[in-house]
Coordinates of C-alpha atoms in Angstrom, one line a residue:
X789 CA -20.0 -0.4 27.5
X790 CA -17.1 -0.1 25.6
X791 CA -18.1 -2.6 22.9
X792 CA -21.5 -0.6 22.4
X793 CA -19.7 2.4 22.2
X794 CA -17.4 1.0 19.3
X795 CA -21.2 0.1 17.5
X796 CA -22.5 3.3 17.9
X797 CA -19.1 4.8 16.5
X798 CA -19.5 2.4 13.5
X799 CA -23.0 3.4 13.0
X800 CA -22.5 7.3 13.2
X801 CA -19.1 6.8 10.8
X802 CA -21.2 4.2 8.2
X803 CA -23.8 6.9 7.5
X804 CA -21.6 9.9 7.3
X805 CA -19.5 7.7 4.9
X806 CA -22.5 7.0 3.1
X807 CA -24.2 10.1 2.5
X808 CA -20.4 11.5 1.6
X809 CA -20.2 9.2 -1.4
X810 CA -23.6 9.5 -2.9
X811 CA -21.7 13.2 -3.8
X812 CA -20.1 13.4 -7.2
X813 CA -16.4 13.6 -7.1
X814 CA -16.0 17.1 -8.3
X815 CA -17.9 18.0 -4.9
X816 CA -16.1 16.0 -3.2
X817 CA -13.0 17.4 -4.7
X818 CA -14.1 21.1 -3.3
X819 CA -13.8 19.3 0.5
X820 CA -10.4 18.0 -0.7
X821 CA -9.4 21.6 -1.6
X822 CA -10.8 23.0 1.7
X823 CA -9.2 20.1 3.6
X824 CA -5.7 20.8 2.1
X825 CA -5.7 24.6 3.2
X826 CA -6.3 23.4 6.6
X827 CA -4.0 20.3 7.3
X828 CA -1.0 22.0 5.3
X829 CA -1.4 25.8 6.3
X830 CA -3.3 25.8 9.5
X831 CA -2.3 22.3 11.2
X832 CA 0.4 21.4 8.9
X833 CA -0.5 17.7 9.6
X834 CA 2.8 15.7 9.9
X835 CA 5.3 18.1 8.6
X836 CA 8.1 17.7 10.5
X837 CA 8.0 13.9 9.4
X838 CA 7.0 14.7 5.5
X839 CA 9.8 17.2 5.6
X840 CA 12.4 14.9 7.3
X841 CA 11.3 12.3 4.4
X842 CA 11.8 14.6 1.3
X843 CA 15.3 15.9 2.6
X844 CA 17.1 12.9 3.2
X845 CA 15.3 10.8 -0.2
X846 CA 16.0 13.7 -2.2
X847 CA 19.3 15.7 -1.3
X848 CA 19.9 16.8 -4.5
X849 CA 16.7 19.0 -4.4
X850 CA 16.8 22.4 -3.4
X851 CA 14.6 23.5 -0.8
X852 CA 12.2 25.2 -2.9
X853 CA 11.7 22.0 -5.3
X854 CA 11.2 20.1 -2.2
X855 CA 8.2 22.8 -0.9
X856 CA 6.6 21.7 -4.1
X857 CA 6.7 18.4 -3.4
X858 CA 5.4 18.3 0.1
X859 CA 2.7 21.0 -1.5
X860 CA 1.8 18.2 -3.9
X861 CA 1.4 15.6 -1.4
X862 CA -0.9 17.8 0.1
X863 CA -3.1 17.5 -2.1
X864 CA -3.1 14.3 -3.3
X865 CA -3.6 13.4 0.0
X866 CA -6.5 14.9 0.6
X867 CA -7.7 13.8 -3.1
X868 CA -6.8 10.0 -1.8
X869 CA -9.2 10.7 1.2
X870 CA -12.2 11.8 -0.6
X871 CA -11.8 9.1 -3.3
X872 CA -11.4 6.3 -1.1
X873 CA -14.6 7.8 0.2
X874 CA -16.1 7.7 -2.8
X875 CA -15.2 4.1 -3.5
X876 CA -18.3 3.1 -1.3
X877 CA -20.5 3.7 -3.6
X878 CA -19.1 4.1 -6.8
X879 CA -20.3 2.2 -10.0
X880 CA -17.9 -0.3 -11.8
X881 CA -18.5 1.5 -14.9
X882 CA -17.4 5.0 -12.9
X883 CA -13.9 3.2 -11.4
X884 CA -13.4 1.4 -14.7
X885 CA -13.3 4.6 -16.1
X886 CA -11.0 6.0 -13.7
X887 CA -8.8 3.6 -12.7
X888 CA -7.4 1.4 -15.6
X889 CA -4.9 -1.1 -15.9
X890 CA -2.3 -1.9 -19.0
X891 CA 0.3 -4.4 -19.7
X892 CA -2.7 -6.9 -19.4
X893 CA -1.6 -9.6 -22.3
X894 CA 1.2 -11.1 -20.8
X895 CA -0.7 -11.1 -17.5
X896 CA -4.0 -12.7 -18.4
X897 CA -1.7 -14.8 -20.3
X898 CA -0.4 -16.2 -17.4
X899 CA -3.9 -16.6 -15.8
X900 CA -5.4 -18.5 -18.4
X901 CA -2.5 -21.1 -18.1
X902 CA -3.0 -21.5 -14.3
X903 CA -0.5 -19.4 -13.2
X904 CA -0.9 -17.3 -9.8
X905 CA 0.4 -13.6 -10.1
X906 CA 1.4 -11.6 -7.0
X907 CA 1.1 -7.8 -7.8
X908 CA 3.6 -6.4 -6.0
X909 CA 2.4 -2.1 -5.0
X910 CA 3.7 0.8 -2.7
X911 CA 1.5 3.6 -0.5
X912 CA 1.4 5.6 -3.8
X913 CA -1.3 7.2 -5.7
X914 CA -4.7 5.5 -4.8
X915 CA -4.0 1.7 -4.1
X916 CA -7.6 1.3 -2.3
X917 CA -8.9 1.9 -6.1
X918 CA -6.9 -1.1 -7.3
X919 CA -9.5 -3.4 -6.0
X920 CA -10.9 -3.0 -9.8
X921 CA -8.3 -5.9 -10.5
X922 CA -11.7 -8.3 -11.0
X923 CA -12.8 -6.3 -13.3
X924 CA -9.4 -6.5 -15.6
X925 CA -8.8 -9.9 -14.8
X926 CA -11.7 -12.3 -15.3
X927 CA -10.3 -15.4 -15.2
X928 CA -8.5 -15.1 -12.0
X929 CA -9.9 -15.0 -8.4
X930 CA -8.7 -11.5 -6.9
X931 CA -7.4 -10.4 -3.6
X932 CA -5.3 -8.2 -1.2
X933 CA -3.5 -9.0 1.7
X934 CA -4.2 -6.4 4.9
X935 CA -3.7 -5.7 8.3
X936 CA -7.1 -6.1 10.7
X937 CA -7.7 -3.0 12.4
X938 CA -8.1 -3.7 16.2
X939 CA -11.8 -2.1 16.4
X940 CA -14.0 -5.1 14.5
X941 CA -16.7 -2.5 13.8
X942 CA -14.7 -0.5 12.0
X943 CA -12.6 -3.8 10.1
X944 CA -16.0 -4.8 9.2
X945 CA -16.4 -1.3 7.8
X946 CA -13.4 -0.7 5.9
X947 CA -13.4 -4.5 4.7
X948 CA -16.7 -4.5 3.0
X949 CA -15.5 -1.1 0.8
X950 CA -12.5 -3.0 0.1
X951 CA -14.2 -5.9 -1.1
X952 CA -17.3 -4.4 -2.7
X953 CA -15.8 -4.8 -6.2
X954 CA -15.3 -8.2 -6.1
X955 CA -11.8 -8.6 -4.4
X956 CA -11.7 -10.5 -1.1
X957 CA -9.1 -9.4 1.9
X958 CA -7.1 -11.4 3.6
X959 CA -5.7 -11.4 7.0
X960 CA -1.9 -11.2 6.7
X961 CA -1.5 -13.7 9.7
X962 CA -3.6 -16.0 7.6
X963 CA -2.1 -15.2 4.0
X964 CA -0.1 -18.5 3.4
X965 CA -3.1 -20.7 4.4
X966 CA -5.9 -19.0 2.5
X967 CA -3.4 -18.8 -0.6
X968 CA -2.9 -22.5 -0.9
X969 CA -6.5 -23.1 -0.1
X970 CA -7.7 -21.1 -2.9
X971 CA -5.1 -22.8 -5.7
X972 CA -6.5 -25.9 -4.4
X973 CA -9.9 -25.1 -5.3
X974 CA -8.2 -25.0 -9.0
X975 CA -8.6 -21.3 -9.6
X976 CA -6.0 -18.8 -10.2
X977 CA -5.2 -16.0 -7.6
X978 CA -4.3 -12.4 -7.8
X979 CA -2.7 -10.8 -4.7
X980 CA -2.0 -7.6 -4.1
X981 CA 1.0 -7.3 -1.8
X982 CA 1.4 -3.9 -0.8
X983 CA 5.2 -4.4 0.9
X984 CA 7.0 -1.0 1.7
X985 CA 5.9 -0.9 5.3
X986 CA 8.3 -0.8 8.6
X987 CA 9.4 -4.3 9.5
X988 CA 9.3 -4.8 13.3
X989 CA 12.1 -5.7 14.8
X990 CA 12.0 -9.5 15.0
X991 CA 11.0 -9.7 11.0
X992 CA 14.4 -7.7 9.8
X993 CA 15.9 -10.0 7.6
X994 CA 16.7 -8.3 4.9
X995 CA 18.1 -4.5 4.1
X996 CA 18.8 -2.5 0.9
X997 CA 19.2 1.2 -0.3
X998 CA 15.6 2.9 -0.8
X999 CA 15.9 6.7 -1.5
X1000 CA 18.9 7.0 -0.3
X1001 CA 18.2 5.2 3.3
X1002 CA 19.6 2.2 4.8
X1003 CA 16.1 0.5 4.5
X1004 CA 14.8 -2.5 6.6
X1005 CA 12.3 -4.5 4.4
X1006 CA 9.7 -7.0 4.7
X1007 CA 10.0 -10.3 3.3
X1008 CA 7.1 -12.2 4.1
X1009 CA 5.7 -11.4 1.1
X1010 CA 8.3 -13.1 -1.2
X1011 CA 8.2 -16.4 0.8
X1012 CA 4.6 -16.9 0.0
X1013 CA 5.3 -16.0 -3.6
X1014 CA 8.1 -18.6 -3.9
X1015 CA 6.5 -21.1 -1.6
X1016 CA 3.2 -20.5 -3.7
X1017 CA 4.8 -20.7 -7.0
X1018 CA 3.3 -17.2 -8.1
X1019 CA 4.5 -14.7 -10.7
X1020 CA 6.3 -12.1 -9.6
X1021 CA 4.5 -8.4 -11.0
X1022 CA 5.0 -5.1 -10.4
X1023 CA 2.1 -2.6 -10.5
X1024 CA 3.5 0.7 -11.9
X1025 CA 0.8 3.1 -10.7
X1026 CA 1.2 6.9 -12.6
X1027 CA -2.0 9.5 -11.7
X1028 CA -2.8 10.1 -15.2
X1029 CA -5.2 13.5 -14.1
X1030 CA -6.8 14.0 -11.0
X1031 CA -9.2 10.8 -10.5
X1032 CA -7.5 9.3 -13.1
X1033 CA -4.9 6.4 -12.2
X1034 CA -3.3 3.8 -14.8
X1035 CA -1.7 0.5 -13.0
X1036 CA 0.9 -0.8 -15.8
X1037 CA 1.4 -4.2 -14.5
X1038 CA 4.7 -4.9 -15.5
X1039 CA 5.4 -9.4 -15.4
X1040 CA 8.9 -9.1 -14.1
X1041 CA 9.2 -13.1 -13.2
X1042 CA 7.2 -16.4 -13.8
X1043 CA 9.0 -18.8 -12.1
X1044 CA 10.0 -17.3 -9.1
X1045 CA 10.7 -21.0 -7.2
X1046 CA 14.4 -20.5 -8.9
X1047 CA 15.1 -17.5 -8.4
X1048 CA 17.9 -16.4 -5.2
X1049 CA 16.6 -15.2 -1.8
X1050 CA 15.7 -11.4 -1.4
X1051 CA 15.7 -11.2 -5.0
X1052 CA 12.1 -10.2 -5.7
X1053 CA 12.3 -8.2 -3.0
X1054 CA 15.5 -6.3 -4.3
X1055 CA 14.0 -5.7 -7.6
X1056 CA 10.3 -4.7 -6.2
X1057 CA 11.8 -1.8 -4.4
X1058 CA 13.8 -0.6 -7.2
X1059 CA 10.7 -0.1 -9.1
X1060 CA 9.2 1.7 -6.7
X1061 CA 12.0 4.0 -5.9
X1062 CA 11.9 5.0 -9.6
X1063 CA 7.5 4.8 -9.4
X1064 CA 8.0 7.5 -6.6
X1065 CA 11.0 9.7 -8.8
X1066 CA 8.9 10.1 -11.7
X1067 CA 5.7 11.5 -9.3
X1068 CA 7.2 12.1 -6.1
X1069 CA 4.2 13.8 -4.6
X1070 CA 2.0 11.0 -4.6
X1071 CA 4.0 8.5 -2.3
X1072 CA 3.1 8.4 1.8
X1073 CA 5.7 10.8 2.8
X1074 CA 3.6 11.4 6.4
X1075 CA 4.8 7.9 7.4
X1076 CA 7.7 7.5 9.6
X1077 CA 9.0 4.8 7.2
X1078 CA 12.8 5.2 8.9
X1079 CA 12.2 5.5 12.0
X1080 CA 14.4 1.8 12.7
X1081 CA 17.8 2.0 12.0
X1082 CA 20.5 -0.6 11.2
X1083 CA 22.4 1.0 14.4
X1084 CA 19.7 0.5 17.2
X1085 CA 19.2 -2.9 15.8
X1086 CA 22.8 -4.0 16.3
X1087 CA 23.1 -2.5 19.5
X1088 CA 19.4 -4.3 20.9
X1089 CA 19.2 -7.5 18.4
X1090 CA 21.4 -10.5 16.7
X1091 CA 20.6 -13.4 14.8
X1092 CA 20.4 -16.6 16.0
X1093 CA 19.9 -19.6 13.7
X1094 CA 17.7 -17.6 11.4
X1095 CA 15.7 -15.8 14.0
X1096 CA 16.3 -12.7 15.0
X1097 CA 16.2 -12.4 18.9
X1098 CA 17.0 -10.0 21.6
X1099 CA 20.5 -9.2 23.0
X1100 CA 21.2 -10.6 25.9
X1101 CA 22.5 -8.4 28.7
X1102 CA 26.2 -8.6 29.8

């Protein structure tokens, strides 16, 4: 019952989806508008959590700059949600158009010599758009690593959106494999790492100073990179006007076997920090991205050969 009510969930949210995107975006924009009034005046989705955010990344702001921001976010936000449902249906020439990508010589460069690159994003700006990547990068198969979403219906859902442009997803609990059996097929790879999310516990390895917050970071990411041999590249997204978004991608390291542990990871966050400074309004701010803290994990956790592990009771 349960299963056939997940189908019929699928069904009713495909077709809405659907219909929704066969609207032009300046429609869909006025439901963005709309939408904004109500989640920031009405329900004022989140903004305890968006407000905690902006005060503690930017302390220097007065209160009223900081209002702005959130106000921003707001409404990007809501842009980001009617985009990404536009992105069901929209032409390549459409999201070409709208979502470009520079700094390409150096990259396809290093495609057209073999090389792997591993784009490196945040949750800023509209990073379901950057699956045009195929369309800037020929030579090179594309992808994105993700998270399934427990419902398969709606996996399959969001999954074929994701990969209507030519970009395949891929499980993370299956990214190493898939990565190597790709490069052995002899064809370059482009993966998109989006990184900035909350570590659980037992994968804190690794912390560093991100707006002003003792930060846990993953490092998953950078294993595959230097176990895979890929380039290291940032993709510097700025919102150029609304429904416009450029991706510099900026080829920060190409051998990235050498290079010392946390490294990438140090330098990836660092470009971020100062991605989000330059358009603050257009990172996640409604995620609780410091809700773990250095304290509770010394208190509950310790390190054992590597691994981090439970504290055991005295």
């Amino acid at each position: 019952m349960k299963k056939k009510l997940s189908y019929i969930g699928y069904l009713l949210a495909y077709g809405f989806w659907f219909v929704m995107s066969l609207l032009p975006l300046k429609v869909l924009y006025i439901f963005s508008d709309l939408l904004c009034l109500l989640i920031a005046d009405v329900i004022r989705y989140r903004h305890q959590v968006i407000w905690k955010n902006l005060k503690s990344s930017f302390p220097e702001k007065s209160d009223e700059e900081l209002k702005k921001i959130e106000r921003g976010f707001y409404h990007y936000f809501c842009d980001y949600l009617v985009e990404t449902i536009k992105l069901m249906t929209m032409s390549k020439e459409e999201l070409c158009k709208r979502m470009t990508f520079t700094g390409l010589e150096e990259f396809n460069q290093a495609i057209s010599e073999g090389q792997s690159m591993a784009v490196y994003l945040g949750h800023l700006g509209n990073w379901e758009w950057i699956t045009a990547m195929p369309y800037w990068a020929p030579g090179a198969l594309c992808c994105q690593l993700y998270h399934p979403l427990e419902n398969e219906y709606f996996d399959k859902l969001f999954k074929y959106v994701r990969e209507r442009q030519g970009a395949l997803c891929i499980p993370m609990q299956e990214s190493l494999r898939k990565i190597i059996q790709f490069e052995r097929e002899g064809k370059p790879l482009v993966v998109g790492y989006i990184a900035d999310q909350v570590p659980m516990w037992w994968n804190m390895h690794h912390w560093l100073n991100f707006l002003n917050h003792d930060t846990p970071v993953l490092t998953g990411a950078e294993r595959i990179v230097k176990h895979t041999k890929q380039a290291f590249v940032y993709g510097d997204v700025t919102r150029v006007c609304r429904g416009h978004y450029n991706c510099e991608m900026k080829v920060i390291h190409r051998d990235t076997k050498v290079i010392r542990d946390f490294e990438i990871t140090d330098i990836y966050f660092q470009e971020l920090e100062k991605t989000i400074r330059r358009q603050p309004e257009l990172y996640l701010w409604s995620h609780n991205r410091w809700k773990r803290t250095r304290e509770e994990f010394n208190e509950r956790f310790e390190v054992v050969n590597g691994k981090v592990v439970p504290k055991k009771k005295k």
